């Protein structure tokens, strides 16, 4: 009898610990809704409010989403990654159970956006909403669902290859698109240094993942320093040769 009570008490203790851990894990998940856009090949997702352009060559592929105002944060969330699961407890008929997907924020879902059959404006503030690429949506739910309730959480980004810098602009205006960033994914601060100036200059976010400098850096070898939203920093020294031209892209061996 004492042995049975001991076994039962140990079992209850295990269940209690397991439940506590599950609750702690569940607490990191938040609720939202998801729709999709861009066509079955995600060709309609190219470009967008983060400025990445071709999402295939910039390292993001089809696992992307446009974020509502509440999540987009004026472009500060560009490049960040989110794990998403369909809420099967609410719409079991539409969810593909046991599936999840990790997407990158590459676009903005504007206010007043709604499905043709819905006037709810799912991307209106303060609603958190993900407008997934169609392939991403169909990884976790059926096409016919159209819109689904989801759970989501911010996660780290895994990238293939190094961080990429694309330099646009003209003369005293360098507009640098920074893409394929791993780790936290979303960037909080950027600095640039020319070989002749030998001084780190803080860049300002122009829009999305584009950062600007108003210094004349033509004919100089360029270095960059990045800080992601989790506080980690990487420095790419002399990654852009002095012969650089506007419109060129340069890939580093550096990654978070």
mmCIF file of C-alpha atoms in Angstrom, residues 113-228:
data_model
loop_
_atom_site.group_PDB
_atom_site.id
_atom_site.type_symbol
_atom_site.label_atom_id
_atom_site.label_comp_id
_atom_site.label_asym_id
_atom_site.label_seq_id
_atom_site.Cartn_x
_atom_site.Cartn_y
_atom_site.Cartn_z
ATOM 1 C CA UNK A 113 -6.938 45.044 -45.860
ATOM 2 C CA UNK A 114 -9.608 42.348 -45.868
ATOM 3 C CA UNK A 115 -10.621 39.260 -47.749
ATOM 4 C CA UNK A 116 -13.280 39.891 -50.450
ATOM 5 C CA UNK A 117 -15.837 38.122 -48.274
ATOM 6 C CA UNK A 118 -14.848 39.968 -45.110
ATOM 7 C CA UNK A 119 -15.028 43.611 -44.096
ATOM 8 C CA UNK A 120 -13.145 43.216 -40.844
ATOM 9 C CA UNK A 121 -9.909 44.837 -41.975
ATOM 10 C CA UNK A 122 -7.687 42.168 -40.446
ATOM 11 C CA UNK A 123 -4.565 44.328 -40.676
ATOM 12 C CA UNK A 124 -6.138 47.321 -38.930
ATOM 13 C CA UNK A 125 -4.547 48.460 -35.662
ATOM 14 C CA UNK A 126 -4.290 47.128 -33.054
ATOM 15 C CA UNK A 127 -4.761 43.650 -34.508
ATOM 16 C CA UNK A 128 -1.670 41.434 -34.852
ATOM 17 C CA UNK A 129 -2.007 39.755 -38.248
ATOM 18 C CA UNK A 130 0.169 37.787 -40.674
ATOM 19 C CA UNK A 131 -0.540 37.841 -44.405
ATOM 20 C CA UNK A 132 1.509 34.796 -45.364
ATOM 21 C CA UNK A 133 2.737 33.823 -48.788
ATOM 22 C CA UNK A 134 0.385 31.196 -50.195
ATOM 23 C CA UNK A 135 2.983 28.369 -49.976
ATOM 24 C CA UNK A 136 3.631 29.274 -46.327
ATOM 25 C CA UNK A 137 -0.084 29.323 -45.526
ATOM 26 C CA UNK A 138 -0.643 25.939 -47.145
ATOM 27 C CA UNK A 139 2.119 24.451 -45.005
ATOM 28 C CA UNK A 140 -0.099 24.807 -41.924
ATOM 29 C CA UNK A 141 -3.660 25.072 -43.275
ATOM 30 C CA UNK A 142 -5.927 24.219 -46.173
ATOM 31 C CA UNK A 143 -6.262 26.661 -49.060
ATOM 32 C CA UNK A 144 -10.048 26.899 -48.730
ATOM 33 C CA UNK A 145 -9.785 28.218 -45.178
ATOM 34 C CA UNK A 146 -8.860 31.690 -46.425
ATOM 35 C CA UNK A 147 -8.249 32.951 -42.884
ATOM 36 C CA UNK A 148 -7.252 31.039 -39.758
ATOM 37 C CA UNK A 149 -6.623 31.743 -36.072
ATOM 38 C CA UNK A 150 -2.975 31.098 -35.178
ATOM 39 C CA UNK A 151 -0.441 31.055 -32.399
ATOM 40 C CA UNK A 152 2.869 32.802 -33.061
ATOM 41 C CA UNK A 153 6.140 33.612 -31.325
ATOM 42 C CA UNK A 154 9.322 35.457 -32.221
ATOM 43 C CA UNK A 155 12.220 33.075 -32.920
ATOM 44 C CA UNK A 156 15.776 33.244 -34.220
ATOM 45 C CA UNK A 157 16.523 33.243 -37.948
ATOM 46 C CA UNK A 158 18.662 30.631 -39.668
ATOM 47 C CA UNK A 159 20.275 31.877 -42.869
ATOM 48 C CA UNK A 160 22.354 30.231 -45.573
ATOM 49 C CA UNK A 161 25.473 32.212 -46.414
ATOM 50 C CA UNK A 162 26.543 35.610 -45.155
ATOM 51 C CA UNK A 163 24.982 39.019 -44.640
ATOM 52 C CA UNK A 164 24.436 40.966 -47.849
ATOM 53 C CA UNK A 165 24.816 44.709 -48.541
ATOM 54 C CA UNK A 166 23.298 46.385 -51.618
ATOM 55 C CA UNK A 167 24.353 50.000 -52.156
ATOM 56 C CA UNK A 168 21.985 52.400 -53.887
ATOM 57 C CA UNK A 169 21.756 56.186 -53.926
ATOM 58 C CA UNK A 170 23.951 58.876 -55.463
ATOM 59 C CA UNK A 171 27.008 60.938 -54.464
ATOM 60 C CA UNK A 172 26.366 62.215 -50.914
ATOM 61 C CA UNK A 173 23.545 59.748 -50.311
ATOM 62 C CA UNK A 174 24.209 56.052 -49.744
ATOM 63 C CA UNK A 175 21.091 53.933 -49.320
ATOM 64 C CA UNK A 176 22.180 50.483 -48.145
ATOM 65 C CA UNK A 177 19.832 47.506 -48.184
ATOM 66 C CA UNK A 178 20.939 44.927 -45.606
ATOM 67 C CA UNK A 179 19.586 41.427 -46.156
ATOM 68 C CA UNK A 180 20.044 37.752 -45.226
ATOM 69 C CA UNK A 181 20.638 38.570 -41.566
ATOM 70 C CA UNK A 182 20.557 35.617 -39.172
ATOM 71 C CA UNK A 183 20.155 35.481 -35.416
ATOM 72 C CA UNK A 184 17.491 37.939 -34.291
ATOM 73 C CA UNK A 185 17.098 38.926 -37.954
ATOM 74 C CA UNK A 186 15.774 42.429 -37.355
ATOM 75 C CA UNK A 187 18.357 45.222 -37.080
ATOM 76 C CA UNK A 188 18.344 47.981 -34.469
ATOM 77 C CA UNK A 189 21.514 49.935 -35.352
ATOM 78 C CA UNK A 190 23.974 50.241 -38.251
ATOM 79 C CA UNK A 191 27.299 52.055 -38.561
ATOM 80 C CA UNK A 192 29.415 52.677 -41.660
ATOM 81 C CA UNK A 193 33.086 53.604 -42.027
ATOM 82 C CA UNK A 194 35.050 54.695 -45.075
ATOM 83 C CA UNK A 195 38.767 53.914 -45.399
ATOM 84 C CA UNK A 196 39.623 57.610 -45.770
ATOM 85 C CA UNK A 197 37.380 58.918 -43.004
ATOM 86 C CA UNK A 198 38.485 56.221 -40.522
ATOM 87 C CA UNK A 199 35.493 57.042 -38.321
ATOM 88 C CA UNK A 200 32.373 55.048 -37.572
ATOM 89 C CA UNK A 201 29.222 56.947 -38.540
ATOM 90 C CA UNK A 202 25.765 55.953 -37.303
ATOM 91 C CA UNK A 203 23.361 55.302 -40.174
ATOM 92 C CA UNK A 204 19.640 56.118 -40.038
ATOM 93 C CA UNK A 205 16.831 53.812 -41.096
ATOM 94 C CA UNK A 206 15.360 55.257 -44.285
ATOM 95 C CA UNK A 207 12.630 52.664 -44.844
ATOM 96 C CA UNK A 208 12.262 48.967 -44.148
ATOM 97 C CA UNK A 209 15.668 47.299 -44.268
ATOM 98 C CA UNK A 210 17.268 50.294 -46.038
ATOM 99 C CA UNK A 211 19.748 52.405 -44.062
ATOM 100 C CA UNK A 212 21.161 55.756 -45.171
ATOM 101 C CA UNK A 213 24.355 57.778 -44.900
ATOM 102 C CA UNK A 214 24.743 61.380 -46.056
ATOM 103 C CA UNK A 215 28.540 61.271 -46.258
ATOM 104 C CA UNK A 216 30.594 61.295 -49.446
ATOM 105 C CA UNK A 217 32.128 57.822 -49.446
ATOM 106 C CA UNK A 218 32.816 57.322 -53.167
ATOM 107 C CA UNK A 219 36.186 55.763 -53.884
ATOM 108 C CA UNK A 220 36.566 54.439 -50.347
ATOM 109 C CA UNK A 221 36.657 50.902 -49.016
ATOM 110 C CA UNK A 222 33.595 50.478 -46.802
ATOM 111 C CA UNK A 223 33.073 48.661 -43.511
ATOM 112 C CA UNK A 224 29.807 48.053 -41.680
ATOM 113 C CA UNK A 225 28.849 47.309 -38.095
ATOM 114 C CA UNK A 226 25.409 45.860 -37.326
ATOM 115 C CA UNK A 227 23.508 45.437 -34.110
ATOM 116 C CA UNK A 228 20.399 43.267 -34.006
#
